[in-house]
PDB file of C-alpha atoms in Angstrom:
ATOM      1  CA  UNK A 592       9.772   1.949  14.930  1.00  0.00           C
ATOM      2  CA  UNK A 593       8.370  -0.583  12.572  1.00  0.00           C
ATOM      3  CA  UNK A 594      10.710  -1.788   9.733  1.00  0.00           C
ATOM      4  CA  UNK A 595      10.519  -4.087   6.485  1.00  0.00           C
ATOM      5  CA  UNK A 596      13.334  -4.913   4.353  1.00  0.00           C
ATOM      6  CA  UNK A 597      12.750  -6.414   0.984  1.00  0.00           C
ATOM      7  CA  UNK A 598      15.434  -8.568  -1.003  1.00  0.00           C
ATOM      8  CA  UNK A 599      16.379  -8.876  -3.651  1.00  0.00           C
ATOM      9  CA  UNK A 600      15.791  -5.499  -5.172  1.00  0.00           C
ATOM     10  CA  UNK A 601      15.278  -6.802  -8.447  1.00  0.00           C
ATOM     11  CA  UNK A 602      15.049 -10.558  -9.644  1.00  0.00           C
ATOM     12  CA  UNK A 603      14.972 -11.782 -13.251  1.00  0.00           C
ATOM     13  CA  UNK A 604      14.140 -15.303 -13.836  1.00  0.00           C
ATOM     14  CA  UNK A 605      13.594 -17.607 -16.849  1.00  0.00           C
ATOM     15  CA  UNK A 606       9.976 -18.717 -17.474  1.00  0.00           C
ATOM     16  CA  UNK A 607       9.484 -21.899 -15.552  1.00  0.00           C
ATOM     17  CA  UNK A 608      12.459 -21.171 -12.757  1.00  0.00           C
ATOM     18  CA  UNK A 609      11.105 -21.223  -9.171  1.00  0.00           C
ATOM     19  CA  UNK A 610      12.736 -18.429  -6.581  1.00  0.00           C
ATOM     20  CA  UNK A 611      11.683 -16.947  -3.162  1.00  0.00           C
ATOM     21  CA  UNK A 612      11.215 -13.434  -2.605  1.00  0.00           C
ATOM     22  CA  UNK A 613      12.196 -12.284   1.189  1.00  0.00           C
ATOM     23  CA  UNK A 614      10.875  -9.927   3.546  1.00  0.00           C
ATOM     24  CA  UNK A 615      12.663  -9.360   7.073  1.00  0.00           C
ATOM     25  CA  UNK A 616      10.663  -7.321   9.629  1.00  0.00           C
ATOM     26  CA  UNK A 617      10.663  -6.078  13.120  1.00  0.00           C
ATOM     27  CA  UNK A 618       7.759  -4.877  14.577  1.00  0.00           C
ATOM     28  CA  UNK A 619       6.705  -4.697  18.166  1.00  0.00           C
ATOM     29  CA  UNK A 620       4.155  -7.294  17.813  1.00  0.00           C
ATOM     30  CA  UNK A 621       2.994  -8.224  14.748  1.00  0.00           C
ATOM     31  CA  UNK A 622      -0.785  -8.358  13.917  1.00  0.00           C
ATOM     32  CA  UNK A 623      -0.440  -9.369  10.227  1.00  0.00           C
ATOM     33  CA  UNK A 624       1.916  -9.566   7.297  1.00  0.00           C
ATOM     34  CA  UNK A 625       0.764  -8.579   3.960  1.00  0.00           C
ATOM     35  CA  UNK A 626       1.719  -9.303   0.275  1.00  0.00           C
ATOM     36  CA  UNK A 627       0.719  -7.143  -2.501  1.00  0.00           C
ATOM     37  CA  UNK A 628       1.623  -7.248  -6.138  1.00  0.00           C
ATOM     38  CA  UNK A 629       2.066  -3.811  -8.022  1.00  0.00           C
ATOM     39  CA  UNK A 630       1.832  -3.453 -12.093  1.00  0.00           C
ATOM     40  CA  UNK A 631       3.477  -0.358 -13.457  1.00  0.00           C
ATOM     41  CA  UNK A 632       1.084   2.542 -13.456  1.00  0.00           C
ATOM     42  CA  UNK A 633      -1.172   0.530 -11.255  1.00  0.00           C
ATOM     43  CA  UNK A 634      -2.056   0.302  -7.230  1.00  0.00           C
ATOM     44  CA  UNK A 635      -1.133  -2.605  -4.968  1.00  0.00           C
ATOM     45  CA  UNK A 636      -3.174  -5.591  -5.510  1.00  0.00           C
ATOM     46  CA  UNK A 637      -4.145  -7.772  -2.462  1.00  0.00           C
ATOM     47  CA  UNK A 638      -2.157 -11.030  -2.482  1.00  0.00           C
ATOM     48  CA  UNK A 639      -2.345 -12.994   1.306  1.00  0.00           C
ATOM     49  CA  UNK A 640      -2.243 -11.707   4.734  1.00  0.00           C
ATOM     50  CA  UNK A 641      -0.350 -13.948   7.514  1.00  0.00           C
ATOM     51  CA  UNK A 642      -0.930 -13.808  10.934  1.00  0.00           C
ATOM     52  CA  UNK A 643       1.152 -16.145  13.209  1.00  0.00           C
ATOM     53  CA  UNK A 644       4.514 -17.781  12.457  1.00  0.00           C
ATOM     54  CA  UNK A 645       4.212 -21.200  10.776  1.00  0.00           C
ATOM     55  CA  UNK A 646       1.258 -20.108   8.518  1.00  0.00           C
ATOM     56  CA  UNK A 647       1.266 -20.420   4.938  1.00  0.00           C
ATOM     57  CA  UNK A 648      -1.057 -19.571   1.974  1.00  0.00           C
ATOM     58  CA  UNK A 649      -1.142 -20.245  -1.382  1.00  0.00           C
ATOM     59  CA  UNK A 650      -2.430 -18.762  -4.681  1.00  0.00           C
ATOM     60  CA  UNK A 651      -1.981 -20.351  -8.275  1.00  0.00           C
ATOM     61  CA  UNK A 652       1.965 -20.311  -8.576  1.00  0.00           C
ATOM     62  CA  UNK A 653       2.764 -18.436  -5.277  1.00  0.00           C
ATOM     63  CA  UNK A 654       3.059 -19.521  -1.906  1.00  0.00           C
ATOM     64  CA  UNK A 655       3.716 -16.933   1.296  1.00  0.00           C
ATOM     65  CA  UNK A 656       5.280 -18.281   4.338  1.00  0.00           C
ATOM     66  CA  UNK A 657       5.992 -16.619   7.880  1.00  0.00           C
ATOM     67  CA  UNK A 658       8.507 -16.951  10.704  1.00  0.00           C
ATOM     68  CA  UNK A 659       9.061 -14.665  13.683  1.00  0.00           C
ATOM     69  CA  UNK A 660      11.449 -12.494  11.689  1.00  0.00           C
ATOM     70  CA  UNK A 661      10.664 -12.820   8.054  1.00  0.00           C
ATOM     71  CA  UNK A 662       8.238 -13.871   5.446  1.00  0.00           C
ATOM     72  CA  UNK A 663       9.208 -15.703   1.950  1.00  0.00           C
ATOM     73  CA  UNK A 664       7.066 -15.576  -1.205  1.00  0.00           C
ATOM     74  CA  UNK A 665       7.935 -18.583  -3.321  1.00  0.00           C
ATOM     75  CA  UNK A 666       7.063 -18.543  -7.109  1.00  0.00           C
ATOM     76  CA  UNK A 667       6.813 -21.716  -8.574  1.00  0.00           C
ATOM     77  CA  UNK A 668       7.251 -22.234 -12.123  1.00  0.00           C
ATOM     78  CA  UNK A 669       6.680 -18.961 -13.082  1.00  0.00           C
ATOM     79  CA  UNK A 670       5.125 -17.530 -15.861  1.00  0.00           C
ATOM     80  CA  UNK A 671       6.102 -13.785 -18.008  1.00  0.00           C
ATOM     81  CA  UNK A 672       2.380 -12.380 -16.302  1.00  0.00           C
ATOM     82  CA  UNK A 673       3.812 -13.013 -12.930  1.00  0.00           C
ATOM     83  CA  UNK A 674       6.385 -10.147 -13.524  1.00  0.00           C
ATOM     84  CA  UNK A 675       5.566  -7.355 -11.146  1.00  0.00           C
ATOM     85  CA  UNK A 676       6.817  -5.478  -8.013  1.00  0.00           C
ATOM     86  CA  UNK A 677       5.796  -7.346  -5.116  1.00  0.00           C
ATOM     87  CA  UNK A 678       5.527  -5.320  -1.647  1.00  0.00           C
ATOM     88  CA  UNK A 679       5.719  -6.703   1.759  1.00  0.00           C
ATOM     89  CA  UNK A 680       4.101  -4.878   4.512  1.00  0.00           C
ATOM     90  CA  UNK A 681       3.434  -5.156   8.075  1.00  0.00           C
ATOM     91  CA  UNK A 682       0.738  -4.242  10.604  1.00  0.00           C
ATOM     92  CA  UNK A 683       1.942  -3.857  14.773  1.00  0.00           C
ATOM     93  CA  UNK A 684      -0.619  -4.825  17.178  1.00  0.00           C
ATOM     94  CA  UNK A 685      -2.506  -2.080  18.662  1.00  0.00           C
ATOM     95  CA  UNK A 686      -1.484  -0.781  22.200  1.00  0.00           C
ATOM     96  CA  UNK A 687      -5.132  -0.035  22.918  1.00  0.00           C
ATOM     97  CA  UNK A 688      -8.855  -0.719  21.947  1.00  0.00           C
ATOM     98  CA  UNK A 689      -8.403   2.333  19.655  1.00  0.00           C
ATOM     99  CA  UNK A 690      -7.026   0.094  17.022  1.00  0.00           C
ATOM    100  CA  UNK A 691      -3.887   0.470  14.599  1.00  0.00           C
ATOM    101  CA  UNK A 692      -4.573   0.133  10.854  1.00  0.00           C
ATOM    102  CA  UNK A 693      -1.172   1.703   9.604  1.00  0.00           C
ATOM    103  CA  UNK A 694       0.803  -0.697   7.362  1.00  0.00           C
ATOM    104  CA  UNK A 695       4.585  -0.117   7.001  1.00  0.00           C
ATOM    105  CA  UNK A 696       5.718  -1.225   3.717  1.00  0.00           C
ATOM    106  CA  UNK A 697       9.273  -2.359   2.105  1.00  0.00           C
ATOM    107  CA  UNK A 698      10.157  -1.209  -1.026  1.00  0.00           C
ATOM    108  CA  UNK A 699       9.587  -4.095  -2.964  1.00  0.00           C
ATOM    109  CA  UNK A 700      11.049  -6.925  -5.228  1.00  0.00           C
ATOM    110  CA  UNK A 701      10.992  -6.043  -8.945  1.00  0.00           C
ATOM    111  CA  UNK A 702      10.161  -9.713 -10.474  1.00  0.00           C
ATOM    112  CA  UNK A 703      10.831 -10.088 -14.143  1.00  0.00           C
ATOM    113  CA  UNK A 704      10.116 -13.492 -15.745  1.00  0.00           C
ATOM    114  CA  UNK A 705      12.066 -13.864 -19.237  1.00  0.00           C
ATOM    115  CA  UNK A 706       9.991 -15.983 -21.707  1.00  0.00           C
TER     116      UNK A 706
ATOM    117  CA  UNK B 458     -15.162  -6.650  -8.714  1.00  0.00           C
ATOM    118  CA  UNK B 459     -15.706  -3.313  -6.509  1.00  0.00           C
ATOM    119  CA  UNK B 460     -12.733  -1.011  -6.801  1.00  0.00           C
ATOM    120  CA  UNK B 461     -11.253   2.286  -5.419  1.00  0.00           C
ATOM    121  CA  UNK B 462     -11.707   4.991  -7.619  1.00  0.00           C
ATOM    122  CA  UNK B 463      -9.250   7.857  -7.941  1.00  0.00           C
ATOM    123  CA  UNK B 464      -9.544  11.263  -9.818  1.00  0.00           C
ATOM    124  CA  UNK B 465      -7.534  12.712 -11.406  1.00  0.00           C
ATOM    125  CA  UNK B 466      -5.339  10.105 -12.788  1.00  0.00           C
ATOM    126  CA  UNK B 467      -2.510  12.797 -13.779  1.00  0.00           C
ATOM    127  CA  UNK B 468      -1.891  16.191 -12.615  1.00  0.00           C
ATOM    128  CA  UNK B 469       0.528  18.584 -13.753  1.00  0.00           C
ATOM    129  CA  UNK B 470       0.599  21.899 -12.272  1.00  0.00           C
ATOM    130  CA  UNK B 471       3.115  24.675 -11.285  1.00  0.00           C
ATOM    131  CA  UNK B 472       4.529  25.015  -7.978  1.00  0.00           C
ATOM    132  CA  UNK B 473       2.121  27.472  -5.720  1.00  0.00           C
ATOM    133  CA  UNK B 474      -0.706  26.167  -6.915  1.00  0.00           C
ATOM    134  CA  UNK B 475      -3.711  24.140  -5.279  1.00  0.00           C
ATOM    135  CA  UNK B 476      -3.999  20.726  -5.564  1.00  0.00           C
ATOM    136  CA  UNK B 477      -6.968  18.124  -4.901  1.00  0.00           C
ATOM    137  CA  UNK B 478      -7.020  14.824  -5.416  1.00  0.00           C
ATOM    138  CA  UNK B 479     -10.526  13.012  -4.774  1.00  0.00           C
ATOM    139  CA  UNK B 480     -11.184   9.150  -3.883  1.00  0.00           C
ATOM    140  CA  UNK B 481     -14.268   7.065  -3.609  1.00  0.00           C
ATOM    141  CA  UNK B 482     -13.900   4.009  -1.693  1.00  0.00           C
ATOM    142  CA  UNK B 483     -15.412   0.705  -1.909  1.00  0.00           C
ATOM    143  CA  UNK B 484     -19.001   0.897  -0.666  1.00  0.00           C
ATOM    144  CA  UNK B 485     -19.261  -0.610   2.537  1.00  0.00           C
ATOM    145  CA  UNK B 486     -15.857  -0.020   3.824  1.00  0.00           C
ATOM    146  CA  UNK B 487     -15.535   2.245   7.044  1.00  0.00           C
ATOM    147  CA  UNK B 488     -11.753   3.243   6.826  1.00  0.00           C
ATOM    148  CA  UNK B 489     -10.321   5.199   4.134  1.00  0.00           C
ATOM    149  CA  UNK B 490      -5.997   5.675   3.884  1.00  0.00           C
ATOM    150  CA  UNK B 491      -4.033   8.305   1.917  1.00  0.00           C
ATOM    151  CA  UNK B 492      -0.280   7.057   0.884  1.00  0.00           C
ATOM    152  CA  UNK B 493       2.353   8.194  -1.468  1.00  0.00           C
ATOM    153  CA  UNK B 494       4.540   6.710  -3.293  1.00  0.00           C
ATOM    154  CA  UNK B 495       8.357   7.865  -4.203  1.00  0.00           C
ATOM    155  CA  UNK B 496      10.884   5.999  -5.815  1.00  0.00           C
ATOM    156  CA  UNK B 497      13.209   6.926  -2.702  1.00  0.00           C
ATOM    157  CA  UNK B 498      10.920   6.172   0.114  1.00  0.00           C
ATOM    158  CA  UNK B 499       8.712   3.722  -1.226  1.00  0.00           C
ATOM    159  CA  UNK B 500       4.841   3.550   0.084  1.00  0.00           C
ATOM    160  CA  UNK B 501       4.272   5.934   2.852  1.00  0.00           C
ATOM    161  CA  UNK B 502       1.233   6.412   5.179  1.00  0.00           C
ATOM    162  CA  UNK B 503       0.005  10.039   5.066  1.00  0.00           C
ATOM    163  CA  UNK B 504      -3.556   9.892   6.867  1.00  0.00           C
ATOM    164  CA  UNK B 505      -6.596   7.709   7.709  1.00  0.00           C
ATOM    165  CA  UNK B 506      -9.946   7.773   8.501  1.00  0.00           C
ATOM    166  CA  UNK B 507     -12.542   5.341  10.373  1.00  0.00           C
ATOM    167  CA  UNK B 508     -16.195   6.169   9.891  1.00  0.00           C
ATOM    168  CA  UNK B 509     -14.994   9.290   8.542  1.00  0.00           C
ATOM    169  CA  UNK B 510     -13.418  10.360  11.509  1.00  0.00           C
ATOM    170  CA  UNK B 511      -9.748  11.258  10.951  1.00  0.00           C
ATOM    171  CA  UNK B 512      -7.549   8.829  13.102  1.00  0.00           C
ATOM    172  CA  UNK B 513      -3.882   9.283  12.291  1.00  0.00           C
ATOM    173  CA  UNK B 514      -2.527  12.108  10.138  1.00  0.00           C
ATOM    174  CA  UNK B 515       1.108  11.963  11.397  1.00  0.00           C
ATOM    175  CA  UNK B 516       2.503  11.178   8.499  1.00  0.00           C
ATOM    176  CA  UNK B 517       1.119  14.139   6.773  1.00  0.00           C
ATOM    177  CA  UNK B 518       2.696  17.566   6.181  1.00  0.00           C
ATOM    178  CA  UNK B 519       0.434  19.638   8.182  1.00  0.00           C
ATOM    179  CA  UNK B 520       1.029  23.027   7.268  1.00  0.00           C
ATOM    180  CA  UNK B 521       0.397  22.568   3.571  1.00  0.00           C
ATOM    181  CA  UNK B 522      -1.448  19.029   3.554  1.00  0.00           C
ATOM    182  CA  UNK B 523      -4.928  18.361   4.503  1.00  0.00           C
ATOM    183  CA  UNK B 524      -7.247  15.522   4.371  1.00  0.00           C
ATOM    184  CA  UNK B 525     -11.335  15.312   4.730  1.00  0.00           C
ATOM    185  CA  UNK B 526     -14.237  12.881   4.075  1.00  0.00           C
ATOM    186  CA  UNK B 527     -17.193  15.036   3.313  1.00  0.00           C
ATOM    187  CA  UNK B 528     -19.190  11.753   3.217  1.00  0.00           C
ATOM    188  CA  UNK B 529     -18.730   8.010   3.400  1.00  0.00           C
ATOM    189  CA  UNK B 530     -18.290   8.101  -0.472  1.00  0.00           C
ATOM    190  CA  UNK B 531     -15.813  10.662  -1.027  1.00  0.00           C
ATOM    191  CA  UNK B 532     -12.213  11.608   0.344  1.00  0.00           C
ATOM    192  CA  UNK B 533      -9.937  14.493  -0.543  1.00  0.00           C
ATOM    193  CA  UNK B 534      -6.334  15.343  -0.139  1.00  0.00           C
ATOM    194  CA  UNK B 535      -5.634  18.803  -0.764  1.00  0.00           C
ATOM    195  CA  UNK B 536      -2.048  20.530  -1.340  1.00  0.00           C
ATOM    196  CA  UNK B 537      -1.849  24.224  -0.801  1.00  0.00           C
ATOM    197  CA  UNK B 538       0.840  25.644  -1.605  1.00  0.00           C
ATOM    198  CA  UNK B 539       1.961  22.581  -3.738  1.00  0.00           C
ATOM    199  CA  UNK B 540       5.630  22.003  -4.011  1.00  0.00           C
ATOM    200  CA  UNK B 541       8.226  20.486  -6.624  1.00  0.00           C
ATOM    201  CA  UNK B 542       9.227  18.071  -3.348  1.00  0.00           C
ATOM    202  CA  UNK B 543       5.338  16.719  -3.443  1.00  0.00           C
ATOM    203  CA  UNK B 544       5.629  15.331  -6.885  1.00  0.00           C
ATOM    204  CA  UNK B 545       4.776  11.666  -6.212  1.00  0.00           C
ATOM    205  CA  UNK B 546       1.778   8.929  -7.012  1.00  0.00           C
ATOM    206  CA  UNK B 547      -1.123   9.411  -4.321  1.00  0.00           C
ATOM    207  CA  UNK B 548      -2.960   6.358  -3.221  1.00  0.00           C
ATOM    208  CA  UNK B 549      -6.154   5.989  -1.809  1.00  0.00           C
ATOM    209  CA  UNK B 550      -6.956   2.368  -0.173  1.00  0.00           C
ATOM    210  CA  UNK B 551     -10.188   1.332   1.867  1.00  0.00           C
ATOM    211  CA  UNK B 552     -10.937  -1.174   3.742  1.00  0.00           C
ATOM    212  CA  UNK B 553     -13.440  -2.638   6.755  1.00  0.00           C
ATOM    213  CA  UNK B 554     -12.189  -2.366  10.176  1.00  0.00           C
ATOM    214  CA  UNK B 555     -13.239  -2.564  13.679  1.00  0.00           C
ATOM    215  CA  UNK B 556     -11.772  -2.940  17.221  1.00  0.00           C
ATOM    216  CA  UNK B 557      -9.757  -6.141  17.321  1.00  0.00           C
ATOM    217  CA  UNK B 558      -9.887  -6.817  13.406  1.00  0.00           C
ATOM    218  CA  UNK B 559      -9.376  -5.467  10.190  1.00  0.00           C
ATOM    219  CA  UNK B 560      -9.737  -6.736   6.601  1.00  0.00           C
ATOM    220  CA  UNK B 561      -6.985  -5.877   3.782  1.00  0.00           C
ATOM    221  CA  UNK B 562      -6.636  -2.580   2.427  1.00  0.00           C
ATOM    222  CA  UNK B 563      -7.849  -2.189  -0.970  1.00  0.00           C
ATOM    223  CA  UNK B 564      -5.781   0.496  -3.408  1.00  0.00           C
ATOM    224  CA  UNK B 565      -6.883   2.602  -6.228  1.00  0.00           C
ATOM    225  CA  UNK B 566      -4.818   3.317  -8.926  1.00  0.00           C
ATOM    226  CA  UNK B 567      -3.205   6.483  -7.833  1.00  0.00           C
ATOM    227  CA  UNK B 568      -3.172   9.829  -8.823  1.00  0.00           C
ATOM    228  CA  UNK B 569       0.281  10.638 -10.416  1.00  0.00           C
ATOM    229  CA  UNK B 570       1.446  14.455  -9.173  1.00  0.00           C
ATOM    230  CA  UNK B 571       4.055  16.384 -11.156  1.00  0.00           C
ATOM    231  CA  UNK B 572       4.938  19.820  -9.652  1.00  0.00           C
ATOM    232  CA  UNK B 573       7.009  22.080 -11.614  1.00  0.00           C
TER     233      UNK B 573
END
């Protein structure tokens, strides 16, 4: 069974204080690893997809990296508007041509940036 | 920006009542997903459709939940009869997928359901 574990559960940073969020996963075969951002009262908002170990993607102050067992979301010089819950999800490689679109989500890291 | 639209945004009802949640996927997306989010379990996939055909509903309690896509612009999730343990936020997501490829799922803002 696919599993995703995110740490820490919550993180408070001062504005400008860089840090990293961790996503550890076990999956039979990785088709893709996804990062989403979720604001209170809203649905998850797509950030990145990573497909293979060594891949990196960047967007503004965020950079996502991937190894064979985990992914990191690095936040550089964060601002208060980066406060949100960050969710990681994995999609397994389908075992047949039928396809597998299921995402297995972690429980998220709640990030708070203090001005 | 195109968005997934869910209605209602909030629903409070008594145990035993029927609840219907609706979703309008992004135009052009062929795959629609229903998720449930709770504090304890996080986001869980209930069911999904491709080209309006159900592909996987293994996450859904079959005795009281049902999901349908009457047409390409409407997906519904029904609970009958509802129970207090069904209280959660229900999200719809849509994406474009095919054999060997898939695009990211895009989520609506959810229906917050409270069963008294």
